[in-house]
Coordinates of C-alpha atoms and ligand atoms in Angstrom, one line a residue:
Chain A
X1 CA 111.6 131.3 110.9
X2 CA 108.8 129.4 112.8
X3 CA 105.3 130.9 111.9
X4 CA 102.4 130.8 114.4
X5 CA 99.1 131.5 114.0
X6 CA 98.8 134.8 116.4
X7 CA 94.8 134.7 116.4
X8 CA 91.6 133.8 114.9
X9 CA 89.7 137.0 113.6
X10 CA 86.6 135.5 112.2
X11 CA 85.9 131.8 113.1
X12 CA 84.9 130.2 110.2
X13 CA 81.1 129.8 109.3
X14 CA 79.5 127.7 106.6
X15 CA 76.8 130.2 106.0
X16 CA 79.7 132.4 104.3
X17 CA 81.4 131.5 101.4
X18 CA 84.4 133.6 102.3
X19 CA 86.4 135.1 105.2
X20 CA 89.9 135.7 106.5
X21 CA 90.8 132.6 108.3
X22 CA 93.9 134.0 110.4
X23 CA 96.8 136.2 110.8
X24 CA 100.3 135.3 110.5
X25 CA 103.3 136.7 111.6
X26 CA 105.9 137.1 108.8
X27 CA 107.4 139.0 105.9
X28 CA 106.9 136.6 103.2
X29 CA 103.6 134.9 101.6
X30 CA 105.2 131.4 101.7
X31 CA 104.8 129.7 105.5
X32 CA 107.6 128.3 107.0
X33 CA 110.2 128.3 104.2
X34 CA 112.5 131.0 102.7
X35 CA 111.8 132.0 99.5
X36 CA 115.6 131.7 98.5
X37 CA 115.1 128.1 99.2
X38 CA 112.5 127.5 96.5
X39 CA 113.4 127.1 92.6
X40 CA 110.8 126.8 89.7
X41 CA 109.1 123.4 88.8
X42 CA 109.6 124.6 84.9
X43 CA 112.4 123.7 84.1
X44 CA 114.1 122.1 87.2
X45 CA 111.8 119.4 88.4
X46 CA 110.1 119.0 84.7
X47 CA 113.5 118.1 83.6
X48 CA 114.2 115.4 86.2
X49 CA 111.0 113.9 85.4
X50 CA 111.5 113.7 81.7
X51 CA 115.1 112.2 82.0
X52 CA 113.8 109.9 84.3
X53 CA 111.0 108.6 81.9
X54 CA 113.8 108.3 79.0
X55 CA 116.1 106.4 81.4
X56 CA 113.0 103.8 82.3
X57 CA 112.1 103.4 78.4
X58 CA 115.9 102.8 77.4
X59 CA 116.0 100.2 80.4
X60 CA 113.2 98.5 79.4
X61 CA 114.0 98.3 75.4
X62 CA 117.2 97.1 76.6
X63 CA 115.9 94.6 79.0
X64 CA 113.5 93.1 76.1
X65 CA 116.3 92.2 73.8
X66 CA 117.4 89.7 76.4
X67 CA 114.6 88.2 78.0
X68 CA 111.0 88.0 76.5
X69 CA 107.5 87.4 77.9
X70 CA 106.7 83.5 78.3
X71 CA 103.9 82.1 76.0
X72 CA 103.4 78.3 77.0
X73 CA 101.1 75.8 75.4
X74 CA 97.7 76.4 74.9
X75 CA 95.8 76.3 78.4
X76 CA 94.7 72.8 79.2
X77 CA 92.2 72.0 82.1
X78 CA 93.2 68.4 81.9
X79 CA 96.9 68.5 82.4
X80 CA 98.0 70.3 85.6
X81 CA 101.8 71.7 85.4
X82 CA 103.9 70.3 88.1
X83 CA 105.1 72.5 90.0
X84 CA 102.6 74.9 89.6
X85 CA 103.6 78.5 90.4
X86 CA 102.0 81.4 91.1
X87 CA 103.3 85.1 89.7
X88 CA 106.3 85.8 91.7
X89 CA 104.6 88.9 93.7
X90 CA 102.1 85.9 95.2
X91 CA 104.8 83.3 95.4
X92 CA 105.3 84.3 99.1
X93 CA 101.4 83.5 99.8
X94 CA 102.0 80.2 97.8
X95 CA 104.7 79.5 100.0
X96 CA 102.9 80.3 103.0
X97 CA 100.2 77.2 102.0
X98 CA 102.8 75.0 103.1
X99 CA 102.5 76.5 106.9
X100 CA 99.0 77.3 107.0
X101 CA 95.5 76.1 105.6
X102 CA 94.3 77.9 102.6
X103 CA 91.8 80.0 104.6
X104 CA 94.6 81.6 106.6
X105 CA 97.3 81.9 104.2
X106 CA 95.3 82.4 101.1
X107 CA 92.7 85.2 102.5
X108 CA 92.7 86.0 106.2
X109 CA 96.5 86.9 106.4
X110 CA 96.6 88.8 102.9
X111 CA 93.8 90.6 104.4
X112 CA 95.7 91.1 107.6
X113 CA 98.8 92.6 105.9
X114 CA 96.8 95.0 103.8
X115 CA 94.8 96.3 107.0
X116 CA 98.2 96.3 109.0
X117 CA 100.0 98.2 106.5
X118 CA 97.0 100.8 106.4
X119 CA 97.0 101.4 110.1
X120 CA 100.8 101.8 110.3
X121 CA 100.5 105.5 110.2
X122 CA 97.7 105.5 113.0
X123 CA 99.8 103.4 115.6
X124 CA 103.1 105.0 114.6
X125 CA 103.2 107.9 117.5
X126 CA 106.7 108.5 117.2
X127 CA 106.8 112.1 115.9
X128 CA 110.6 111.8 115.1
X129 CA 112.0 111.1 111.7
X130 CA 109.8 112.8 109.2
X131 CA 111.5 113.8 106.0
X132 CA 114.9 112.3 106.2
X133 CA 116.4 108.2 106.2
X134 CA 117.1 107.7 109.6
X135 CA 117.3 104.2 111.3
X136 CA 118.5 105.3 115.0
X137 CA 115.7 107.6 115.8
X138 CA 113.1 104.8 114.7
X139 CA 114.7 101.5 115.1
X140 CA 111.6 99.6 116.0
X141 CA 109.2 101.0 113.6
X142 CA 111.8 99.7 110.5
X143 CA 112.2 96.6 112.7
X144 CA 108.6 95.9 111.8
X145 CA 108.5 96.9 108.1
X146 CA 111.7 95.2 107.7
X147 CA 110.6 91.9 109.6
X148 CA 107.1 91.6 107.5
X149 CA 109.1 92.3 103.9
X150 CA 111.9 90.2 104.9
X151 CA 109.3 87.4 105.5
X152 CA 107.5 88.6 101.8
X153 CA 110.9 88.2 100.0
X154 CA 112.3 85.3 101.6
X155 CA 109.3 83.4 100.7
X156 CA 109.5 84.3 97.3
X157 CA 113.1 83.4 96.7
X158 CA 112.3 80.0 98.3
X159 CA 109.1 79.5 95.9
X160 CA 111.1 80.6 93.0
X161 CA 114.2 78.6 93.3
X162 CA 113.8 76.0 95.8
X163 CA 110.6 74.4 95.3
X164 CA 110.0 71.9 92.8
X165 CA 107.9 68.9 91.8
X166 CA 104.8 68.7 94.5
X167 CA 106.1 71.9 95.9
X168 CA 108.9 69.8 98.1
X169 CA 111.9 71.2 99.0
X170 CA 114.6 70.7 96.3
X171 CA 118.0 72.1 96.4
X172 CA 119.4 73.4 93.0
X173 CA 121.6 70.4 92.8
X174 CA 118.7 68.1 93.6
X175 CA 117.4 65.9 90.8
X176 CA 114.3 68.3 89.7
X177 CA 112.8 65.6 87.7
X178 CA 112.5 63.1 90.5
X179 CA 109.3 63.1 93.1
X180 CA 110.6 63.2 96.7
X181 CA 109.1 60.7 99.1
X182 CA 106.6 62.7 100.9
X183 CA 106.3 59.7 103.2
X184 CA 109.7 61.1 104.7
X185 CA 108.0 63.7 106.4
X186 CA 104.9 63.2 109.0
X187 CA 103.4 66.4 110.2
X188 CA 101.5 66.1 113.3
X189 CA 99.2 68.5 115.3
X190 CA 101.1 70.0 118.5
X191 CA 99.0 68.1 120.7
X192 CA 100.2 64.7 119.4
X193 CA 103.5 65.9 120.7
X194 CA 101.9 66.2 124.2
X195 CA 100.4 63.2 123.8
X196 CA 103.5 61.0 123.1
X197 CA 105.6 63.2 125.6
X198 CA 103.6 64.0 128.5
X199 CA 101.5 61.1 128.3
X200 CA 98.4 62.8 128.9
X201 CA 94.7 62.4 127.3
X202 CA 94.2 63.9 123.8
X203 CA 91.6 66.0 125.5
X204 CA 94.0 67.6 127.9
X205 CA 96.7 67.9 125.0
X206 CA 94.2 70.0 122.9
X207 CA 93.4 72.0 126.2
X208 CA 96.9 72.7 126.8
X209 CA 97.4 73.7 123.0
X210 CA 94.5 76.2 123.4
X211 CA 96.0 77.7 126.6
X212 CA 99.5 78.0 124.8
X213 CA 97.9 79.7 121.9
X214 CA 95.9 82.4 124.0
X215 CA 98.7 82.7 126.4
X216 CA 100.9 83.6 123.4
X217 CA 99.1 86.4 123.0
X218 CA 98.2 87.2 126.4
X219 CA 101.5 86.9 127.6
X220 CA 102.5 89.1 124.5
X221 CA 100.2 91.8 125.0
X222 CA 101.0 92.0 129.0
X223 CA 104.8 92.2 128.8
X224 CA 104.9 95.7 127.3
X225 CA 102.1 96.8 129.3
X226 CA 104.0 95.9 132.7
X227 CA 107.7 96.1 131.8
X228 CA 107.8 98.8 129.0
X229 CA 105.5 101.3 130.3
X230 CA 106.9 104.3 128.3
X231 CA 106.0 102.2 125.0
X232 CA 102.3 101.5 126.5
X233 CA 101.7 105.3 127.4
X234 CA 103.0 106.5 124.1
X235 CA 100.5 104.7 122.3
X236 CA 97.5 104.7 124.5
X237 CA 95.2 101.8 124.9
X238 CA 93.4 101.3 121.8
X239 CA 96.6 102.0 119.5
X240 CA 98.5 99.5 121.8
X241 CA 96.0 96.6 121.3
X242 CA 95.4 97.1 117.6
X243 CA 99.6 97.5 117.2
X244 CA 100.2 94.4 119.5
X245 CA 97.4 92.4 117.8
X246 CA 99.2 92.9 114.4
X247 CA 102.8 92.6 115.8
X248 CA 102.0 89.4 117.4
X249 CA 100.2 87.9 114.6
X250 CA 103.2 88.8 112.4
X251 CA 105.9 87.1 114.8
X252 CA 103.6 84.3 115.0
X253 CA 103.9 83.7 111.4
X254 CA 107.4 83.7 111.6
X255 CA 107.2 80.9 115.0
X256 CA 104.7 78.7 112.9
X257 CA 106.9 78.3 110.3
X258 CA 110.0 77.6 112.6
X259 CA 107.8 74.8 114.3
X260 CA 106.9 73.2 110.9
X261 CA 110.3 73.0 109.7
X262 CA 112.2 72.0 112.9
X263 CA 109.7 69.7 114.6
X264 CA 107.0 68.8 111.9
X265 CA 104.2 70.6 113.8
X266 CA 101.2 70.9 111.5
X267 CA 99.0 72.9 113.7
X268 CA 99.0 74.2 117.0
X269 CA 95.3 75.0 117.9
X270 CA 93.0 72.2 116.3
X271 CA 88.9 73.0 116.5
X272 CA 86.3 71.5 114.7
X273 CA 86.1 74.7 112.6
X274 CA 89.6 75.9 112.2
X275 CA 92.9 74.6 112.5
X276 CA 95.8 77.0 112.9
Chain B
X1 CA 116.3 136.3 62.0
X2 CA 115.6 133.0 64.3
X3 CA 114.4 135.6 66.9
X4 CA 111.9 137.3 64.7
X5 CA 110.5 134.1 63.6
X6 CA 109.9 132.8 67.4
X7 CA 108.4 136.4 68.5
X8 CA 105.8 136.0 65.3
X9 CA 105.2 132.3 66.2
X10 CA 104.7 133.4 69.9
X11 CA 102.6 136.5 69.3
X12 CA 100.4 134.7 66.8
X13 CA 96.7 134.3 67.5
X14 CA 97.1 130.6 67.0
X15 CA 99.6 130.0 69.7
X16 CA 98.7 132.6 72.1
X17 CA 95.1 130.7 71.9
X18 CA 96.7 127.5 73.0
X19 CA 99.5 128.5 75.8
X20 CA 98.5 132.0 76.8
X21 CA 101.9 133.0 77.8
X22 CA 105.2 133.2 76.0
X23 CA 108.2 130.9 76.3
X24 CA 109.0 129.9 79.9
X25 CA 112.3 131.8 79.7
X26 CA 111.5 134.3 82.6
X27 CA 110.0 133.6 86.0
X28 CA 106.5 134.7 85.2
X29 CA 106.1 132.4 82.1
X30 CA 107.8 129.5 84.6
X31 CA 105.0 129.9 87.0
X32 CA 102.1 130.3 83.8
X33 CA 103.5 127.1 82.0
X34 CA 102.9 125.2 85.3
X35 CA 99.4 126.3 86.4
X36 CA 98.0 126.7 83.1
X37 CA 98.4 123.3 81.8
X38 CA 96.3 120.6 83.2
X39 CA 99.1 118.1 83.0
X40 CA 101.5 119.9 84.5
X41 CA 99.4 121.6 87.3
X42 CA 99.6 118.7 89.6
X43 CA 102.8 120.0 90.4
X44 CA 103.3 123.3 92.5
X45 CA 104.9 126.0 90.5
X46 CA 108.1 126.3 93.0
X47 CA 109.6 123.1 94.9
X48 CA 112.0 123.6 97.7
X49 CA 115.6 122.9 96.4
X50 CA 115.8 119.7 98.5
X51 CA 112.5 118.4 97.3
X52 CA 114.6 117.5 94.0
X53 CA 117.6 115.9 95.6
X54 CA 117.5 112.5 94.1
X55 CA 118.9 110.9 97.0
X56 CA 115.4 111.7 98.8
X57 CA 112.5 110.3 96.5
X58 CA 115.0 108.6 93.9
X59 CA 112.2 109.1 91.5
X60 CA 110.5 105.9 92.7
X61 CA 107.1 107.6 92.7
X62 CA 107.5 109.1 89.2
X63 CA 109.0 106.1 87.8
X64 CA 106.0 103.9 89.1
X65 CA 103.7 106.7 87.3
X66 CA 105.6 106.6 84.3
X67 CA 105.6 102.9 84.1
X68 CA 101.6 102.9 84.5
X69 CA 101.7 105.4 81.5
X70 CA 103.7 103.2 79.5
X71 CA 101.5 100.1 80.6
X72 CA 98.4 102.1 79.2
X73 CA 99.8 103.1 76.0
X74 CA 101.3 99.6 75.2
X75 CA 98.2 97.9 76.6
X76 CA 95.7 99.8 74.4
X77 CA 98.0 98.6 71.7
X78 CA 97.7 95.0 72.1
X79 CA 93.8 95.5 72.5
X80 CA 93.9 96.1 68.9
X81 CA 94.8 92.6 68.2
X82 CA 93.4 90.8 71.1
X83 CA 90.0 88.9 71.6
X84 CA 88.7 87.9 75.2
X85 CA 87.4 84.2 73.6
X86 CA 89.1 81.6 74.6
X87 CA 89.4 79.8 71.1
X88 CA 91.0 82.8 70.3
X89 CA 92.8 84.5 72.6
X90 CA 95.7 82.2 72.5
X91 CA 96.5 82.1 68.6
X92 CA 96.0 86.5 69.1
X93 CA 98.9 86.4 71.3
X94 CA 100.8 84.1 69.0
X95 CA 99.9 86.6 66.0
X96 CA 101.1 89.5 68.2
X97 CA 104.6 87.7 68.9
X98 CA 105.1 85.9 65.6
X99 CA 103.3 87.8 62.8
X100 CA 102.3 91.3 63.7
X101 CA 105.3 94.0 63.3
X102 CA 106.1 95.3 66.7
X103 CA 104.3 93.2 68.1
X104 CA 106.9 91.2 70.4
X105 CA 108.4 94.3 71.3
X106 CA 104.8 95.7 72.8
X107 CA 104.2 92.8 74.4
X108 CA 107.6 92.4 76.0
X109 CA 107.4 96.0 76.9
X110 CA 103.7 95.4 78.6
X111 CA 105.0 92.4 80.2
X112 CA 108.1 93.5 81.8
X113 CA 106.8 97.2 82.6
X114 CA 104.1 95.3 84.5
X115 CA 106.9 93.5 86.4
X116 CA 108.5 96.5 87.1
X117 CA 105.5 98.6 88.0
X118 CA 105.1 95.9 91.0
X119 CA 108.6 96.3 91.8
X120 CA 108.8 100.0 92.0
X121 CA 105.5 100.5 93.9
X122 CA 107.0 98.3 96.8
X123 CA 110.3 100.5 96.3
X124 CA 108.2 103.5 96.3
X125 CA 106.4 102.4 99.8
X126 CA 109.9 101.4 101.1
X127 CA 111.3 104.8 100.5
X128 CA 108.1 106.5 102.0
X129 CA 108.3 104.2 104.7
X130 CA 111.7 104.7 105.8
X131 CA 111.8 108.6 105.7
X132 CA 108.5 108.4 107.9
X133 CA 106.6 110.2 105.3
X134 CA 103.5 108.4 106.2
X135 CA 103.3 110.1 109.5
X136 CA 100.6 112.7 110.3
X137 CA 99.6 115.1 108.2
X138 CA 100.1 112.1 105.9
X139 CA 98.4 109.3 107.0
X140 CA 95.6 109.4 104.6
X141 CA 97.8 109.2 101.8
X142 CA 99.5 106.3 102.9
X143 CA 96.3 104.5 103.0
X144 CA 95.8 105.6 99.6
X145 CA 98.9 104.4 98.3
X146 CA 98.2 101.0 100.0
X147 CA 94.9 100.7 97.9
X148 CA 97.3 101.5 94.7
X149 CA 99.8 98.8 95.9
X150 CA 96.8 96.2 96.1
X151 CA 95.1 97.5 92.9
X152 CA 98.6 97.3 91.0
X153 CA 98.9 93.7 92.2
X154 CA 95.2 92.6 91.0
X155 CA 96.0 94.3 87.9
X156 CA 99.1 92.6 87.1
X157 CA 97.4 89.3 87.8
X158 CA 94.3 89.8 86.0
X159 CA 96.5 90.4 83.0
X160 CA 98.2 87.2 83.9
X161 CA 95.1 85.3 82.6
X162 CA 94.8 87.1 79.2
X163 CA 97.4 84.7 77.1
X164 CA 95.3 81.8 78.0
X165 CA 98.2 79.5 77.9
X166 CA 98.9 77.0 80.3
X167 CA 101.2 79.4 82.7
X168 CA 98.1 81.5 83.0
X169 CA 95.4 79.1 83.4
X170 CA 96.9 77.2 86.4
X171 CA 98.0 80.3 87.8
X172 CA 94.8 81.7 88.0
X173 CA 92.7 78.5 88.9
X174 CA 94.7 77.9 91.8
X175 CA 94.7 81.6 92.7
X176 CA 91.0 81.9 92.5
X177 CA 90.6 78.7 94.1
X178 CA 91.9 80.5 97.2
X179 CA 88.5 82.6 97.3
X180 CA 86.4 79.4 97.8
X181 CA 88.6 79.0 101.2
X182 CA 87.2 82.4 102.5
X183 CA 85.3 82.1 105.7
X184 CA 81.7 82.4 105.7
X185 CA 81.5 83.1 102.0
X186 CA 83.4 80.1 100.5
X187 CA 82.2 76.7 99.9
X188 CA 85.9 75.5 101.6
X189 CA 86.2 78.0 104.0
X190 CA 85.3 77.6 107.6
X191 CA 81.6 78.3 108.1
X192 CA 81.2 78.7 104.4
X193 CA 79.2 75.0 103.8
X194 CA 77.6 75.6 107.2
X195 CA 76.0 78.7 105.7
X196 CA 74.8 77.0 102.6
X197 CA 77.3 78.1 100.0
X198 CA 78.1 75.5 97.3
X199 CA 80.3 75.5 94.3
X200 CA 77.6 77.1 92.2
X201 CA 77.1 80.0 94.5
X202 CA 79.9 81.1 96.5
X203 CA 82.4 84.1 96.4
X204 CA 84.8 81.8 94.0
X205 CA 81.8 81.5 91.5
X206 CA 80.9 84.9 91.6
X207 CA 84.7 86.2 90.9
X208 CA 85.1 83.4 88.0
X209 CA 81.2 83.0 86.9
X210 CA 81.1 79.6 87.2
X211 CA 82.9 76.4 88.5
X212 CA 86.1 76.4 86.7
X213 CA 88.2 78.9 84.9
X214 CA 86.4 79.5 81.4
X215 CA 85.3 81.7 79.2
X216 CA 83.2 83.7 81.6
X217 CA 86.3 84.0 84.1
X218 CA 88.4 85.0 80.8
X219 CA 85.9 87.8 80.0
X220 CA 85.8 89.0 83.4
X221 CA 89.5 89.2 83.9
X222 CA 89.6 91.4 80.7
X223 CA 87.2 93.7 81.5
X224 CA 89.0 94.1 85.0
X225 CA 92.1 94.3 83.6
X226 CA 91.6 96.7 80.7
X227 CA 88.7 99.2 82.2
X228 CA 87.9 98.9 85.6
X229 CA 91.4 98.7 87.4
X230 CA 93.3 101.2 85.4
X231 CA 90.1 103.4 85.8
X232 CA 90.4 102.9 89.6
X233 CA 94.0 103.3 89.6
X234 CA 93.9 106.5 87.8
X235 CA 91.1 108.1 90.5
X236 CA 93.1 106.9 93.2
X237 CA 96.3 108.3 91.6
X238 CA 94.3 111.6 91.2
X239 CA 93.6 111.5 95.0
X240 CA 97.3 110.5 95.7
X241 CA 98.7 113.4 94.0
X242 CA 96.0 115.9 95.2
X243 CA 96.9 115.1 98.9
X244 CA 100.7 115.4 98.5
X245 CA 99.9 118.7 97.4
X246 CA 97.5 119.3 100.3
X247 CA 99.4 117.6 102.9
X248 CA 102.8 119.0 101.5
X249 CA 105.6 117.3 100.5
X250 CA 107.7 115.6 103.3
X251 CA 111.3 116.6 102.0
X252 CA 113.5 118.2 104.4
X253 CA 113.2 121.5 105.2
Ligands
LIG301 C1 100.5 103.2 91.6 C2 101.4 103.2 92.7 C3 101.9 104.8 93.0 C4 102.3 105.7 92.1 C5 102.3 106.1 90.7 C6 102.8 106.9 93.5 C7 103.3 108.1 92.7 C8 103.6 108.9 93.6 C9 104.4 110.1 93.5 C10 105.0 110.7 92.0 C11 104.9 110.8 94.9 C12 105.5 112.1 94.5 C13 107.0 111.8 95.4 C14 108.0 110.5 95.2 O1 108.4 110.6 93.9 O2 108.2 109.9 95.9 C15 104.4 110.1 95.8 C16 104.2 110.4 97.1 C17 103.9 109.6 98.3 N1 103.4 108.2 98.0 FE1 102.8 107.6 96.3 N2 102.8 106.2 94.4 C18 101.7 105.2 94.3 C19 101.8 104.2 95.6 C20 102.0 104.5 96.8 C21 102.0 103.5 97.8 C22 101.9 101.9 97.7 C23 102.2 104.2 98.9 C24 102.3 103.6 100.4 C25 101.8 102.7 100.8 C26 102.6 105.7 98.7 C27 102.5 106.7 99.6 C28 102.9 107.8 98.9 C29 103.3 108.9 100.3 C30 102.8 108.8 101.9 C31 103.7 110.0 99.6 C32 104.1 111.6 99.9 C33 105.6 111.4 100.3 C34 106.1 112.6 100.9 O3 105.5 113.6 101.2 O4 107.5 112.2 100.9 N3 102.2 105.8 97.4 N4 103.7 109.0 95.4

């Protein structure tokens, strides 16, 4: 039973505090739902809430019989624990410090995650899939959410279980008391790789890196624009730009991690001010 | 006999002055009980049967709220024993743990409810995402939700410093150091030094009230953790729930 506004009788008027706003067709005062479909909150919903609360309380009380809040020795500014771990929910960001400079991993990226989450409802124009769980009707939206948070949780697991002294990589079976030799891995900026393999001058190599970096964003922006016209049209210019900026940045974090782990690349772009 | 006593109580002036309606055993009173009670009135009087389905919300938002309430109660209890002074904080926590009756339980509950709140706020967000409940007309409530998420994380993190042990001290030292890398307004950040920011006037200095984590940082984190952030969360929760009522719940029709 779909009710439509038939006609506006009196336009809303700021000089009046009252007014008949609109006429609806229908036989019941509730819009768009059958009266039989509803139940009273008391006791139906209240009961569920109370049961939930009791279960959570019981669960917590049970839990703290087995695990306890930690208390280490008194704070001592002169002895730094090694490794130093952030609380688990920030371990993902701490792990990203391995791949990015602090201004990016610790400030810019968290800011982008927050803003990116906030703009999500405004750039997801797919009208389908509200009010029920579905994967097939909105695979791309779910891919984005899952990719971002997979990164979040995987880095948390790495930070918790696979990092040891000096934040080096330790397998569970490695000797966690022995320092790794950091000299085993030398990190280089990408342009040095170009200098070594393409035998070009440093400046040209740097230029190449800058071009590569911007090409990533430019080509990334262009591909759907030219080849996935339906996707572009459904978003419109502004939404498309905002979405792609966040999307490419997020994928970029993934690419940078791969480059660092497989090829020991420290930076893609090196400028006098910032390195990425 | 029992019916008689019940009648008497329900009809008494005291009972009627408090509840203004009889037992909620008929539909009229079931409606009254919700909209004449300030705590219950964030609910509608009736909801769609399908909105009750556990396999839709999994009660995740409700559990998050309940954990927040639990944190408030245990947190206030802890405040009776805690002094935000670097010379006392640690021994206060030791007292809570080893001396004060029920202290261990309260501290453990507070700590794990905090972990739980972070986890459940994320689960709730994931549920909202997967059911597309953030789409129009609920976009803004999602934004409010993100503010709640960020506040939950900061709330948890500011509490982390209060025991003043090695774990607390270094986690916060390293965390606040990040602030000094903020572009433009942090002394170590890009363009920070060029713009004249020093260890004694940049954003990190503002945050911890000094160049290193010390007494000023402790009192700041204490006030943020016990007063400011809980208030902010409460205000945004009020908006959050209000908007659920105004925008309608997304559950299946
Ligand atoms: C302190 C944290 C939070 C609390 C206590 C809270 C509480 C709730 C509650 C009780 C509901 C009712 C339905 C349900 O239980 O699922 C709800 C709905 C909702 N929440 Fe939250 N929430 C919090 C954080 C968030 C976050 C982080 C987001 C998203 C970023 C969010 C977005 C929403 C939306 C969009 C709805 C409407 C859902 C619908 O209509 O299906 N909330 N919230």
